[in-house]
Amino acid sequence: MTVGTVAFDDITTPFGRAEKVVGGACTYISWAGSYFTNDINLVSIVGDDFPKEELDALKSRGVNLEGLEIVDGGKSFFWAGKYHDNMNKRDTLVTDLNVLADFDPILPESYKNSQYVMLGNLTPEIQIKVMDQMKSKPNLVVLDTMNFWMDVAMDSLKEAIKRVDVITINDEEARQLSGEYSLVNAAKKIHAMGPKYLVVKKGEHGALLFGDGQVFAAPALPLAEVVDPTGAGDTFAGGFISYIAKTGDTSFENMKNGVVYGSVMASFCVEEFSINKLKNLKQEDIASRVELFKKMTSFNI
Ligand code: AMP
């Protein structure tokens, strides 16, 4: 199951601009996850301005939209962002919550025993409301968030974080959340807040997984063309949790594989604007990038 935004984005990068394209954390998570499972329960909200073809495309990938509220006459969440020449940095130009402002998610009965729960980036109160409605304890709950919520809702974010198994944030956010500059010390503090595992996303520098007293580092695939980094973090999260759901193994060893699959999916995401690349992947494309990862990181001393 996944909760998060389904949105319109307006994205400017050094390579061009994409106006009013499909975005949202939940959209990226679902598209990435659909390559690992055809059993994703989506929880989100849109206005009736959101294109029906896009919803049909998700359905055709096995994404269950029973938990998607469509508000008559409402406007979908809208986000505009502009990347710097160094695409690790971006400015948020507009965040219009629109229908998200009054979102009070009601989980369909069939969602309430979901075993793998991805709390995508959105209001921590909503992430909590979703957890409160679960009937049985999931095998794994992963929470993604961002500095925006640390600035405006730190207390409820801490409440949400207390209840999850894994949190995925970027390096700056890990520092902001913990008040520690060293990521090793940040990880210790964040473990003490609740989550047994922490994934620190470092953009083009890959990702670190902390947990069970161990650290695993995965690089990002060096790519010739990065057109639009939007959604890379969500795509990572979608690949990560869906691989773990598919294998049913939440050990640290298997989470390492999850991090690699997450990184592989993110490497596709950034090659085109919006979800365009994620819509047209083949299993062979994913498998051959996993092989590239293996080659890139193996050595014999
Ligand atoms: P990422 O690049 O992984 O941080 O995700 C970008 C996506 O997150 C975009 O498609 C936006 O629609 C969505 N987004 C941006 N800001 C927010 C926010 N404050 N809350 C929830 N989703 C957001």
Short mmCIF file of C-alpha atoms and ligand atoms in Angstrom, two decimals, residues 5-9 11 22-25 28 77-79 83 90 92 95 97 100 121-123 144 146 148-149 201 229-235, ligand 1:
data_model
loop_
_atom_site.label_atom_id
_atom_site.label_comp_id
_atom_site.label_asym_id
_atom_site.label_seq_id
_atom_site.Cartn_x
_atom_site.Cartn_y
_atom_site.Cartn_z
CA THR A 5 0.62 12.98 -3.56
CA VAL A 6 -0.72 12.50 -7.07
CA ALA A 7 -0.03 15.83 -8.65
CA PHE A 8 0.75 18.22 -11.44
CA ASP A 9 4.31 19.53 -11.60
CA ILE A 11 9.65 21.60 -13.74
CA VAL A 22 2.13 14.36 -14.06
CA GLY A 23 4.01 14.09 -10.78
CA GLY A 24 3.51 13.43 -7.11
CA ALA A 25 5.29 11.09 -4.74
CA TYR A 28 6.42 7.81 -8.87
CA PHE A 77 -1.90 19.27 -5.77
CA PHE A 78 0.50 21.46 -7.77
CA TRP A 79 4.23 21.86 -7.32
CA TYR A 83 16.89 23.11 -10.65
CA ARG A 90 16.56 22.98 -6.57
CA THR A 92 10.58 25.17 -4.83
CA THR A 95 3.42 24.45 -3.54
CA LEU A 97 -1.95 22.03 -1.67
CA LEU A 100 -4.67 17.95 -0.35
CA ASN A 121 6.11 12.34 1.30
CA LEU A 122 3.11 14.36 2.47
CA THR A 123 1.60 15.86 5.63
CA ASP A 144 9.62 9.25 3.25
CA MET A 146 11.29 16.21 3.31
CA PHE A 148 9.29 21.21 4.13
CA TRP A 149 7.53 19.06 6.79
CA LYS A 201 19.64 9.43 -0.27
CA PRO A 229 15.84 14.57 -11.07
CA THR A 230 12.23 15.13 -9.92
CA GLY A 231 10.77 12.05 -8.29
CA ALA A 232 14.09 10.20 -8.04
CA GLY A 233 13.66 9.84 -4.27
CA ASP A 234 10.10 8.57 -4.60
CA THR A 235 11.07 6.21 -7.39
P1 AMP B 1 11.24 14.23 -5.13
O1 AMP B 1 11.96 14.79 -6.32
O2 AMP B 1 11.50 12.77 -4.90
O3 AMP B 1 11.42 15.05 -3.90
O4 AMP B 1 9.68 14.28 -5.45
C1 AMP B 1 9.11 15.24 -6.28
C2 AMP B 1 7.61 15.07 -6.26
O5 AMP B 1 7.10 15.39 -4.96
C3 AMP B 1 6.95 16.02 -7.23
O6 AMP B 1 6.34 15.27 -8.26
C4 AMP B 1 5.93 16.82 -6.41
O7 AMP B 1 4.64 16.79 -6.96
C5 AMP B 1 5.94 16.18 -5.04
N1 AMP B 1 6.05 17.16 -3.96
C6 AMP B 1 6.74 18.34 -3.95
N2 AMP B 1 6.60 18.97 -2.77
C7 AMP B 1 5.80 18.19 -2.00
C8 AMP B 1 5.28 18.30 -0.67
N3 AMP B 1 5.53 19.35 0.12
N4 AMP B 1 4.50 17.29 -0.22
C9 AMP B 1 4.24 16.23 -0.98
N5 AMP B 1 4.67 16.07 -2.24
C10 AMP B 1 5.46 17.03 -2.76
#
